[in-house]
Short mmCIF file of C-alpha atoms in Angstrom, two decimals:
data_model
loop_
_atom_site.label_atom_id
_atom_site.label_comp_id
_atom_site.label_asym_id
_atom_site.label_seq_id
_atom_site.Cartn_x
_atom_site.Cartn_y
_atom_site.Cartn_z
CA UNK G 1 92.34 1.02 177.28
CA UNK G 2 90.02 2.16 180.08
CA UNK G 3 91.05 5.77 179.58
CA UNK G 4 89.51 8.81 180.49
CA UNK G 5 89.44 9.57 183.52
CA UNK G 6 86.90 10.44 186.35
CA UNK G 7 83.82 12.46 185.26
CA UNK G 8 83.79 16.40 186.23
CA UNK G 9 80.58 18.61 186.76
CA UNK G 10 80.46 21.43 184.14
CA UNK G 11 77.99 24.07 182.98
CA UNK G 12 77.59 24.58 179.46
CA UNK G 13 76.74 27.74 178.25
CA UNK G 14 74.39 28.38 175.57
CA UNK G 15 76.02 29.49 172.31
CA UNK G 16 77.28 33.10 171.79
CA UNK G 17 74.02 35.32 170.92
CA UNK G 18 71.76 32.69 172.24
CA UNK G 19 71.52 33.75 175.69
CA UNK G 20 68.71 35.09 177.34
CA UNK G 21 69.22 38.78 178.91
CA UNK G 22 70.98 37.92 183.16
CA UNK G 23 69.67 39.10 186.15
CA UNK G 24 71.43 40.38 189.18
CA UNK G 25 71.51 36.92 190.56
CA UNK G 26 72.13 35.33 186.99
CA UNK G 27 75.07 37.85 186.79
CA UNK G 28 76.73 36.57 189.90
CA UNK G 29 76.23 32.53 188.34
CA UNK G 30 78.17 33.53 185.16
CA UNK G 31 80.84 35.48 187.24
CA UNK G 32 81.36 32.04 189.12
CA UNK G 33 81.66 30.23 185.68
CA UNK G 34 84.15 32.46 184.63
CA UNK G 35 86.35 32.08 187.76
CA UNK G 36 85.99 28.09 187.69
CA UNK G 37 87.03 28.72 184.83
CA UNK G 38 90.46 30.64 185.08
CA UNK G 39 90.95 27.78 187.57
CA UNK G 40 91.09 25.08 185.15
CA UNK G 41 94.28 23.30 184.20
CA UNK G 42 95.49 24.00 180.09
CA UNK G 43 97.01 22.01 178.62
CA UNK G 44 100.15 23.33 175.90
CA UNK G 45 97.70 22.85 172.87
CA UNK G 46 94.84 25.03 174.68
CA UNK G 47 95.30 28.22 172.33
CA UNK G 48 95.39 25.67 169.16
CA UNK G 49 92.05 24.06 170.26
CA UNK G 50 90.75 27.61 170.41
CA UNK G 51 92.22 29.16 167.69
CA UNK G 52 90.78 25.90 165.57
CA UNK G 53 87.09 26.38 167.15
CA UNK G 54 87.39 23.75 169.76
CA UNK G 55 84.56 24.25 172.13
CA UNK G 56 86.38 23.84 175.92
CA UNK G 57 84.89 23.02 178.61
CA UNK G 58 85.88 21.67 181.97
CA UNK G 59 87.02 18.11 182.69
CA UNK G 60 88.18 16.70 185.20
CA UNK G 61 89.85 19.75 186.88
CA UNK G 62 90.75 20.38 182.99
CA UNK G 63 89.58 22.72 179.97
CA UNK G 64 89.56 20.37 176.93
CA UNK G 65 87.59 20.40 173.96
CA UNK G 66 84.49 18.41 173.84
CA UNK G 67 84.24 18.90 169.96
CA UNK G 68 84.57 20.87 166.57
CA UNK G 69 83.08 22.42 164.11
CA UNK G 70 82.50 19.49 162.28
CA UNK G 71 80.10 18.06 165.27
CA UNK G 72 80.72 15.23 167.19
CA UNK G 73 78.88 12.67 164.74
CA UNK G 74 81.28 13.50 161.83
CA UNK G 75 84.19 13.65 163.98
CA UNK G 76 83.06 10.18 165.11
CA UNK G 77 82.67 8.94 161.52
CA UNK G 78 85.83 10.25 160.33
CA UNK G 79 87.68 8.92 163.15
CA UNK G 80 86.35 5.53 162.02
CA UNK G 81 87.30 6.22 158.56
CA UNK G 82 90.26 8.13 158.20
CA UNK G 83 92.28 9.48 161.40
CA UNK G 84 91.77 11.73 164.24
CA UNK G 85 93.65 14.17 166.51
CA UNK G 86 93.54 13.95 170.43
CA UNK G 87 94.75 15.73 173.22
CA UNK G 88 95.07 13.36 176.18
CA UNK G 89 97.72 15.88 177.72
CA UNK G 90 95.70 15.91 181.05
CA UNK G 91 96.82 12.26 181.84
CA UNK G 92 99.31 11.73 184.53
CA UNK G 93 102.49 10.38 182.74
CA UNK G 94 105.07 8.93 185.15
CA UNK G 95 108.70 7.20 185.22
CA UNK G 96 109.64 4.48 187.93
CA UNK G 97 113.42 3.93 188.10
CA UNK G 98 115.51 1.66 190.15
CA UNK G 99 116.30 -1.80 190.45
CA UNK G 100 112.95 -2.81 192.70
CA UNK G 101 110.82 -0.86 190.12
CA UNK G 102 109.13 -3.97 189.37
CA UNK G 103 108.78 -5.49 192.71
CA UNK G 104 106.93 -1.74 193.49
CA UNK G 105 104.51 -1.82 190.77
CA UNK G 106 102.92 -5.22 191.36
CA UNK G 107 103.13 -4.87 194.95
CA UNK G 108 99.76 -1.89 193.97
CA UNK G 109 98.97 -3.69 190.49
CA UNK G 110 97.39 -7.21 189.69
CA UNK G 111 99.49 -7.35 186.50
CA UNK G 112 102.23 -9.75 185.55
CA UNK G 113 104.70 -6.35 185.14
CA UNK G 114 107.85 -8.91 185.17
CA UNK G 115 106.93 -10.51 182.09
CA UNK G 116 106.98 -7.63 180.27
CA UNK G 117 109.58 -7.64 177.47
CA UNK G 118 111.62 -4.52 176.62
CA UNK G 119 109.16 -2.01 175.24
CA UNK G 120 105.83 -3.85 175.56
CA UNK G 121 103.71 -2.45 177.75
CA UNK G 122 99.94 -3.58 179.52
CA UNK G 123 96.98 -2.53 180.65
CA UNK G 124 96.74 -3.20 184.75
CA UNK G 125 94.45 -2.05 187.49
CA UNK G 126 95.65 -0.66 190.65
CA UNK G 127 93.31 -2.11 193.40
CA UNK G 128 92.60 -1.75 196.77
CA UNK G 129 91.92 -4.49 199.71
CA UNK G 130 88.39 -4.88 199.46
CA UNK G 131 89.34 -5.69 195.65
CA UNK G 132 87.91 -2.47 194.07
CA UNK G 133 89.29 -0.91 191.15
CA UNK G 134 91.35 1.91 192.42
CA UNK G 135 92.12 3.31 188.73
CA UNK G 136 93.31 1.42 185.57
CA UNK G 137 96.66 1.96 184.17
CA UNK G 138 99.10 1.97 180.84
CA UNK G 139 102.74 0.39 182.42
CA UNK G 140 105.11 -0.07 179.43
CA UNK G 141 108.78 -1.66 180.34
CA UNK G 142 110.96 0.80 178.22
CA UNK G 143 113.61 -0.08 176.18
CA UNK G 144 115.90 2.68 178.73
CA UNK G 145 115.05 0.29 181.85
CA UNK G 146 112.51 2.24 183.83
CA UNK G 147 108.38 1.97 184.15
CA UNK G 148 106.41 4.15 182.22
CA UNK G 149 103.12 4.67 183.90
CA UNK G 150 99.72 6.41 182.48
CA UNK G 151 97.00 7.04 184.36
CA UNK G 152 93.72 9.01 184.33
CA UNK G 153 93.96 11.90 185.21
CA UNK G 154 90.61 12.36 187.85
CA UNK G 155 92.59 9.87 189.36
CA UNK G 156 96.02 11.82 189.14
CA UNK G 157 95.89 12.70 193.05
CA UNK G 158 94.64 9.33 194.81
CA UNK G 159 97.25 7.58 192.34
CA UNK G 160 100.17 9.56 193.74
CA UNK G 161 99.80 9.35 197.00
CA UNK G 162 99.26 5.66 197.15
CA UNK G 163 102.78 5.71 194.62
CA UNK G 164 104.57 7.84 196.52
CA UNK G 165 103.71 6.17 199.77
CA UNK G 166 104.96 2.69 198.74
CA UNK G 167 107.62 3.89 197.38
CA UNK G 168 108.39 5.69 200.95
CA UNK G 169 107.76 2.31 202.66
CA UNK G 170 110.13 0.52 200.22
CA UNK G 171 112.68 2.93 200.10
CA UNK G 172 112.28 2.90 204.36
CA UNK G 173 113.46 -0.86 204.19
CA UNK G 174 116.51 -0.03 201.40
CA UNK G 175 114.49 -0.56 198.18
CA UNK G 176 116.15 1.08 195.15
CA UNK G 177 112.89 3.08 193.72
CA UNK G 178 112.27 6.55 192.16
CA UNK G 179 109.35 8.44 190.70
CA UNK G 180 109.00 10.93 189.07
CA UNK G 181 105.86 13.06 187.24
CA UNK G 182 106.33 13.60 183.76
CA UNK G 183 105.62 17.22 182.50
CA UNK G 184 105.23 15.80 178.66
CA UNK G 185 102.61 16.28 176.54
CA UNK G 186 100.00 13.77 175.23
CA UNK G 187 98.67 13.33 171.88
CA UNK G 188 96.93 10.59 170.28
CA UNK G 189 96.53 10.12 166.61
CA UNK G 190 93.82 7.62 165.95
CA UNK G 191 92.23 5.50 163.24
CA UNK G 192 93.12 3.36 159.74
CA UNK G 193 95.38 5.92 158.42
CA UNK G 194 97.85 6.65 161.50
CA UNK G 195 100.38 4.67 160.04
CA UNK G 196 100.62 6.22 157.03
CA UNK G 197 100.07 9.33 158.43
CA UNK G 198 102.67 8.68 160.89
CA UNK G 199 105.07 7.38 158.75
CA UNK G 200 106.05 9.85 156.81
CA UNK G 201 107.38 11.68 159.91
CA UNK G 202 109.45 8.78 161.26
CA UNK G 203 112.83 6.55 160.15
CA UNK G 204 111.50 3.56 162.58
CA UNK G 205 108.81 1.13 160.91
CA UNK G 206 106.17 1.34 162.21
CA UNK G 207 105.41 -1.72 160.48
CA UNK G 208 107.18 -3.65 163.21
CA UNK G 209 105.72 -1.76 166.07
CA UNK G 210 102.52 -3.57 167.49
CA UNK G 211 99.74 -2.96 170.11
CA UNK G 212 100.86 -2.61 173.44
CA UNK G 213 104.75 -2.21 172.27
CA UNK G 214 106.72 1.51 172.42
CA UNK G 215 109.62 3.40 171.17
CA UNK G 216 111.33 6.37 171.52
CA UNK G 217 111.97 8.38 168.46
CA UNK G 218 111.96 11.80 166.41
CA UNK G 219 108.96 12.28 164.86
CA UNK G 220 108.09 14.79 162.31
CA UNK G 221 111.64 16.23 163.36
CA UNK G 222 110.55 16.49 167.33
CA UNK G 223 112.93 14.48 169.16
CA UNK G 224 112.54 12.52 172.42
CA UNK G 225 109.13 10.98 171.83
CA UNK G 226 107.43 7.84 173.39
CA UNK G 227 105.32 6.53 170.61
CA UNK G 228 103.18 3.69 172.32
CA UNK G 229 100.68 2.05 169.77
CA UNK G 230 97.76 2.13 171.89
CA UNK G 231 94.58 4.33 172.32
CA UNK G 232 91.32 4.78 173.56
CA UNK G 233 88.85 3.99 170.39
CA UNK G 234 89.54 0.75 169.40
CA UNK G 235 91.48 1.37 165.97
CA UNK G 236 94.80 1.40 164.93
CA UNK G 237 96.41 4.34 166.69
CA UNK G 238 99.18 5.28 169.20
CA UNK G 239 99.82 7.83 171.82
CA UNK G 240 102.55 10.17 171.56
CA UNK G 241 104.22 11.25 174.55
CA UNK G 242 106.08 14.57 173.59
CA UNK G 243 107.79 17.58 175.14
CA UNK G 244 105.67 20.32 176.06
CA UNK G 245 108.07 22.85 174.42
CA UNK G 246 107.35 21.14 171.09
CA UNK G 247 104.02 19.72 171.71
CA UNK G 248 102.20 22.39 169.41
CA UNK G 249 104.32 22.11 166.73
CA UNK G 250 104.39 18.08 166.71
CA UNK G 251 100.14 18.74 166.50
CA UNK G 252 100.15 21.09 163.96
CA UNK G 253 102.92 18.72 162.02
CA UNK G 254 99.84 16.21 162.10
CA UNK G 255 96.95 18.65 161.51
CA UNK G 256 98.29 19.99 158.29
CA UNK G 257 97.46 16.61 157.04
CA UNK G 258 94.36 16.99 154.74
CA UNK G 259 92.99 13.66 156.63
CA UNK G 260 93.99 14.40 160.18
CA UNK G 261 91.03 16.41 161.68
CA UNK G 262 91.15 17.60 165.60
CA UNK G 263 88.67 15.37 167.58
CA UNK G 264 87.51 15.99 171.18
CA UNK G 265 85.81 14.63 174.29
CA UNK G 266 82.62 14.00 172.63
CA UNK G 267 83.66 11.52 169.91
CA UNK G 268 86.45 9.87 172.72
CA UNK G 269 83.95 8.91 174.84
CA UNK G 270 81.51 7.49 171.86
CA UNK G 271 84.32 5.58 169.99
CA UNK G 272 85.69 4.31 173.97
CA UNK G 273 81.90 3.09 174.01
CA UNK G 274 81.65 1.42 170.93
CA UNK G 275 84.93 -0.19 171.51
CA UNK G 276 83.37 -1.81 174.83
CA UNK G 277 85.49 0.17 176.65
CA UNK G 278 85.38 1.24 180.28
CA UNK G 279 85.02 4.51 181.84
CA UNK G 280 86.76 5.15 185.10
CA UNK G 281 83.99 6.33 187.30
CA UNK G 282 81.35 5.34 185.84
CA UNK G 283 81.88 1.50 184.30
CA UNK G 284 84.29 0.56 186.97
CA UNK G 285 85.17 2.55 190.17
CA UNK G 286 86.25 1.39 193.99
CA UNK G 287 83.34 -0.21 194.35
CA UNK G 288 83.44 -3.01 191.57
CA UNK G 289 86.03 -5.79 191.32
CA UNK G 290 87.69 -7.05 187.94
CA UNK G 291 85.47 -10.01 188.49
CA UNK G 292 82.46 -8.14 187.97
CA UNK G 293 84.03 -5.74 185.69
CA UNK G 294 84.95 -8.67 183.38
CA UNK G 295 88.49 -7.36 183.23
CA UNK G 296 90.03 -10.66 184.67
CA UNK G 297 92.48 -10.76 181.48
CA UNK G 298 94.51 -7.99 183.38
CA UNK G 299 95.37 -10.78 185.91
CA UNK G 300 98.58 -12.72 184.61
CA UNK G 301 98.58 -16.76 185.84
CA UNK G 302 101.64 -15.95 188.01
CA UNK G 303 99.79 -13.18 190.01
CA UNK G 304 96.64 -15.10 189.92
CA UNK G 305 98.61 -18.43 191.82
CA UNK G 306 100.92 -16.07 194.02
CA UNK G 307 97.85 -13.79 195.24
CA UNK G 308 100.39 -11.37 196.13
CA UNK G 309 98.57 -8.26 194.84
CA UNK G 310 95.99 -5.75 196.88
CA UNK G 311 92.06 -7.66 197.34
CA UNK G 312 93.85 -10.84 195.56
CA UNK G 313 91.62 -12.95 198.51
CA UNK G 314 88.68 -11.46 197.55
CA UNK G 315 88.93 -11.06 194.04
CA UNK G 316 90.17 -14.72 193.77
CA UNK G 317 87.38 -16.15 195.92
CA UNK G 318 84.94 -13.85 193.30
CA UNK G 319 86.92 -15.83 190.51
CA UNK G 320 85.77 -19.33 192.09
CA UNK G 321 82.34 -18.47 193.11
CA UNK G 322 81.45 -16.37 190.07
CA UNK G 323 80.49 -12.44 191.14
CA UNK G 324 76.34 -12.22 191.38
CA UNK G 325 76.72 -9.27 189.80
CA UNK G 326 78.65 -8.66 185.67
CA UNK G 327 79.11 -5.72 183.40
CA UNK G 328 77.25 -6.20 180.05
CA UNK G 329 76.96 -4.80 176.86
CA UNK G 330 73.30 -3.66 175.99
CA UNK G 331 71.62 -2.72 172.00
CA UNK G 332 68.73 -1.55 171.81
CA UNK G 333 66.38 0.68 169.07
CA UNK G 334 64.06 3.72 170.02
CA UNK G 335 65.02 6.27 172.70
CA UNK G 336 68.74 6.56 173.81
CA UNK G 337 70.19 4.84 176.68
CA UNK G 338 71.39 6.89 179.79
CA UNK G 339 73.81 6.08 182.89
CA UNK G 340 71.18 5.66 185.92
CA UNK G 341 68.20 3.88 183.82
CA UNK G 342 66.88 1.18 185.27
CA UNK G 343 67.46 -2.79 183.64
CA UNK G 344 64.61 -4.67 184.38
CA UNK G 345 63.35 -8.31 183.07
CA UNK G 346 60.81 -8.15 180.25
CA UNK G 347 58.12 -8.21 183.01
CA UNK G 348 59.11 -4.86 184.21
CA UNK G 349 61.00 -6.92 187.53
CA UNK G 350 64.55 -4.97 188.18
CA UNK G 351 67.48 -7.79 187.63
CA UNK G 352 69.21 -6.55 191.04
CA UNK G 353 68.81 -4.06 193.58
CA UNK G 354 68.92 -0.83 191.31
CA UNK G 355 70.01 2.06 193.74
CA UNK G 356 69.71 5.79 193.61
CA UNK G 357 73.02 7.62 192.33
CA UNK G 358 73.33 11.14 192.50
CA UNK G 359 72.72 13.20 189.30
CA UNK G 360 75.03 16.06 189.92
CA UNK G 361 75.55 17.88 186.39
CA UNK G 362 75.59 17.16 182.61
CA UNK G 363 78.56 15.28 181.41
CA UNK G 364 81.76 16.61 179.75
CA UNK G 365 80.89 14.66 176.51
CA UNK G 366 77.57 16.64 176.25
CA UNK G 367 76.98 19.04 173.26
CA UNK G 368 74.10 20.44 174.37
CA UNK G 369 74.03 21.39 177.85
CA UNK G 370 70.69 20.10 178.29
CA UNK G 371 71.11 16.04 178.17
CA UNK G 372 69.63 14.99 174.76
CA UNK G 373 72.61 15.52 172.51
CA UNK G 374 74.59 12.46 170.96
CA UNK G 375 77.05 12.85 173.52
CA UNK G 376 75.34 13.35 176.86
CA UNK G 377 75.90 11.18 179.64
CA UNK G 378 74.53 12.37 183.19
CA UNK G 379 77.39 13.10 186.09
CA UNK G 380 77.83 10.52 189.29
CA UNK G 381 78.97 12.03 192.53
CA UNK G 382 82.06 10.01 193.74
CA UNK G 383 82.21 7.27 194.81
CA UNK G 384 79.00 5.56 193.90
CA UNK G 385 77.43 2.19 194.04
CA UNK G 386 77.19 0.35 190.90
CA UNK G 387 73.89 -1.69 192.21
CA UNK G 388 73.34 -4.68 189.34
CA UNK G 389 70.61 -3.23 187.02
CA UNK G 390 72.16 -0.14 186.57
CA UNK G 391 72.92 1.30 183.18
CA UNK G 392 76.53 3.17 183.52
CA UNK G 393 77.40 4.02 179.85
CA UNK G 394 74.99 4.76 176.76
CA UNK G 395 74.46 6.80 174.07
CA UNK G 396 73.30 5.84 170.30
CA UNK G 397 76.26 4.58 168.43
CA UNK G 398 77.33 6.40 165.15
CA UNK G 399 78.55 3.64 163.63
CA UNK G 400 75.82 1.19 164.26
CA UNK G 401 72.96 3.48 163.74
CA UNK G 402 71.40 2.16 167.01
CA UNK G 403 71.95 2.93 170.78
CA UNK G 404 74.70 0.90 172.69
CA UNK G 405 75.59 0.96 176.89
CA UNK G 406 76.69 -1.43 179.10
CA UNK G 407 75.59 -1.56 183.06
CA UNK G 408 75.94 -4.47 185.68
CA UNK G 409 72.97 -6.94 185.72
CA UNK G 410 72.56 -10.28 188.04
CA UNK G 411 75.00 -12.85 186.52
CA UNK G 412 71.72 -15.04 186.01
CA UNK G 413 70.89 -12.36 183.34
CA UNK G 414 74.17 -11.79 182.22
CA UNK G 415 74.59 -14.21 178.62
CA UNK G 416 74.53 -12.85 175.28
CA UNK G 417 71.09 -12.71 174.08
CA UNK G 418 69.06 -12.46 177.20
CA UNK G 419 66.30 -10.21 176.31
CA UNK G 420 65.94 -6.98 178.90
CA UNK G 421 64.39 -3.81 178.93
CA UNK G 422 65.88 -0.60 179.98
CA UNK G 423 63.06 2.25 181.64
CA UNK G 424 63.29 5.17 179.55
CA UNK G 425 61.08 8.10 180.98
CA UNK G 426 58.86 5.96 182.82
CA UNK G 427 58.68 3.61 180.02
CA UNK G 428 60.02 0.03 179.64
CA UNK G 429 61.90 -0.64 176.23
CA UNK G 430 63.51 -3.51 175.14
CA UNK G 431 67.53 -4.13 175.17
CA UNK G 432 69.10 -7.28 174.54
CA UNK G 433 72.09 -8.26 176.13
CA UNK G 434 75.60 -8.07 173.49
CA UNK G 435 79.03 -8.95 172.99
CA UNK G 436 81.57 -6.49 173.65
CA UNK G 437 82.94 -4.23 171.42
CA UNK G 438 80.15 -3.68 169.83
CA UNK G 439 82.28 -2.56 167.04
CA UNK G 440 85.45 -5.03 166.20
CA UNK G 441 88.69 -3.33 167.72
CA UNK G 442 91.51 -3.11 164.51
CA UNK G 443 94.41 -3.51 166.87
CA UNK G 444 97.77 -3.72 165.07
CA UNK G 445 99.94 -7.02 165.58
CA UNK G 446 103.02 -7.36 164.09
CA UNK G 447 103.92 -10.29 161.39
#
């Protein structure tokens, strides 16, 4: 799942007490803070992330929490380990009815949405027609015939208008189609022990649920939920679509499970990472194609042959040519990998044209406010140019006690093994080229 959404500028402010005594101008700064602030979206479990010492911050036009008290490294670990607590409630949750529902979704997807058996679901990129990746999407085929459609939520805007506006043109021409914006709630519980977790609060087996497949059920006495095994981390998990109204007390259901701990932003974005995982503006974004994203498993063989789908000419031709450009997994030991470091050869010669891309903040998965936390990841203006030899993702990995990222390199230097270097402060260090995930995903499949 390449869920996230688009990164968001944020100031982080030093811990209560820390702070150094404000000037008049200093004053004015914090006043600003505090009214970007009250201007931030909440989601319905904001006062439990506070009450439980969630530290918020803004994302993506949001206030989430980007951690714990626990820190992000044990909330990482114990994600891995036992199960974790999300709240993914800023994520734009949608419902296409009517008999040309289909016919309207791969008309702005490259997935094969008409293969789709009751209550599976995929993961399918909305593009555009130079072939960029306009956002990446969740569309599950419910059981109660209409789409169900997740998608990031710094894309929430851009996504509806181009939805709305097909669906205008197709309903212009007497197409049967509706949409309509969910106001649910979205929580996902994540890790080894979901299902049990999870179990106890439901009469359906889970047992015979598998990735990618959803149901609606009562669970833990909350009716009307869309449990969709699926998640962002690369365990065994689901998402719980739930309504608002009961949304706190379905989290607090799972939190008063010894083994459930509340996990934010920070560990997300580390587990998405290890998981080889994209983030939507900054792994993938308008300007890169599923070609060079490797994400060319999101094109079914019937969409591939009918090139029917927005870019299909380019993107195909990319297919038969091979991109000159690939996203890659990098390892590496000694000083962390950043988004923006330069990949050269291990002669110190860049492998593509590495281009400037505009620092605008610290990330909303740092826990330091000052960039060398286990979280940070600088901020990219938007859109930006993802030149080959540019790292996009990094950050040392928890699990693998060493640091992880993946960027876009010159195909030529694209195979497993290829020896690199990444420039870290002025300083060349080497980074050899790796599989993705870095950490093997423990998807659920059904016997």
């Amino acid at each position: 799942m390449l869920r996230a959404g688009c990164r968001a500028a944020l100031s982080l402010r030093p811990p209560q007490g820390s702070a150094p005594r404000r000037g008049a101008g200093e004053q004015r700064s914090g006043a600003a803070e505090a009214a970007a602030g009250e201007s931030l979206k909440r989601t319905p479990l904001d006062a439990l992330h506070r009450s439980r010492g969630g530290r918020m911050v803004p994302f993506a036009g949001w206030s989430l929490p980007l951690h714990y008290g626990q820190g992000h490294l044990q909330s990482h670990l114990h994600t891995r380990r036992r199960c974790s607590l999300f709240d993914v409630s800023h994520m734009l949750q949608a419902r296409v009815y009517g008999r040309d529902r289909i016919r309207f979704m791969e008309s702005l997807v490259v997935g094969d949405i008409a293969e789709l058996k009751p209550g599976q679901g995929t993961l399918t990129l909305l593009t555009n027609e130079r072939g960029g990746i306009v956002d990446d999407l969740i569309i599950t085929n419910t059981l109660e015939e209409h789409l169900y459609v997740v998608s990031n939520a710094g894309c929430a805007d851009k996504d509806l208008a181009i939805m709305r506006g097909r669906a205008a043109e197709l309903q212009a021409t007497g197409g049967d189609i509706h949409l309509e914006v969910l106001d649910n709630a979205l929580l996902a519980l994540q890790g080894p022990s979901m299902a049990r977790v999870l179990q106890a609060g439901l009469s359906d087996d889970l047992g015979k649920l598998s990735f990618m497949n959803s149901i609606t059920t009562t669970v833990f006495g909350v009716p009307s939920c869309r449990v969709t095994r699926c998640g962002y981390t690369g365990e065994d998990g689901v998402e719980i679509s739930v309504p608002t109204g009961r949304a706190v007390e379905l989290a607090e259901q799972l939190l008063g499970v010894p083994e459930v701990w509340p996990a934010g932003l920070a560990a997300r974005d580390s587990l998405r990472l290890e998981a080889g995982l994209c983030l939507y503006g900054n792994d993938i974004d308008e300007t890169t194609t599923p070609a060079e994203a490797g994400l060319m498993w999101t094109l079914g063989k019937r969409r591939r042959a009918a090139m029917d789908f927005p870019g299909a000419a380019i993107i195909m031709a990319q297919v038969k040519e091979k991109p000159k450009r690939k996203r890659v997994g990098l390892t590496s030991v000694g000083p962390p990998i950043r988004p923006h470091m330069a990949i050269l050869d291990p002669e110190g010669t860049p492998v593509g044209e590495w281009g400037s891309r505009a620092h605008v903040g610290i990330a909303s998965n740092c826990t330091c406010g000052r960039g060398g936390c286990w979280g940070h990841q600088p901020l990219l203006s938007s859109p930006v140019l993802m030149s080959a030899g540019t790292v996009t993702s990094g950050c040392p990995s928890p699990s693998l006690g060493k640091n992880i990222a993946m960027g876009y390199v010159e195909a030529v230097h694209s195979r497993a093994g290829t020896t690199l270097t990444v420039e870290v402060r002025k300083k060349q260090h080497l980074a050899l080229v790796t599989k993705m995930p870095f950490v093997p995903t423990q998807y659920y499949m059904a016997k």
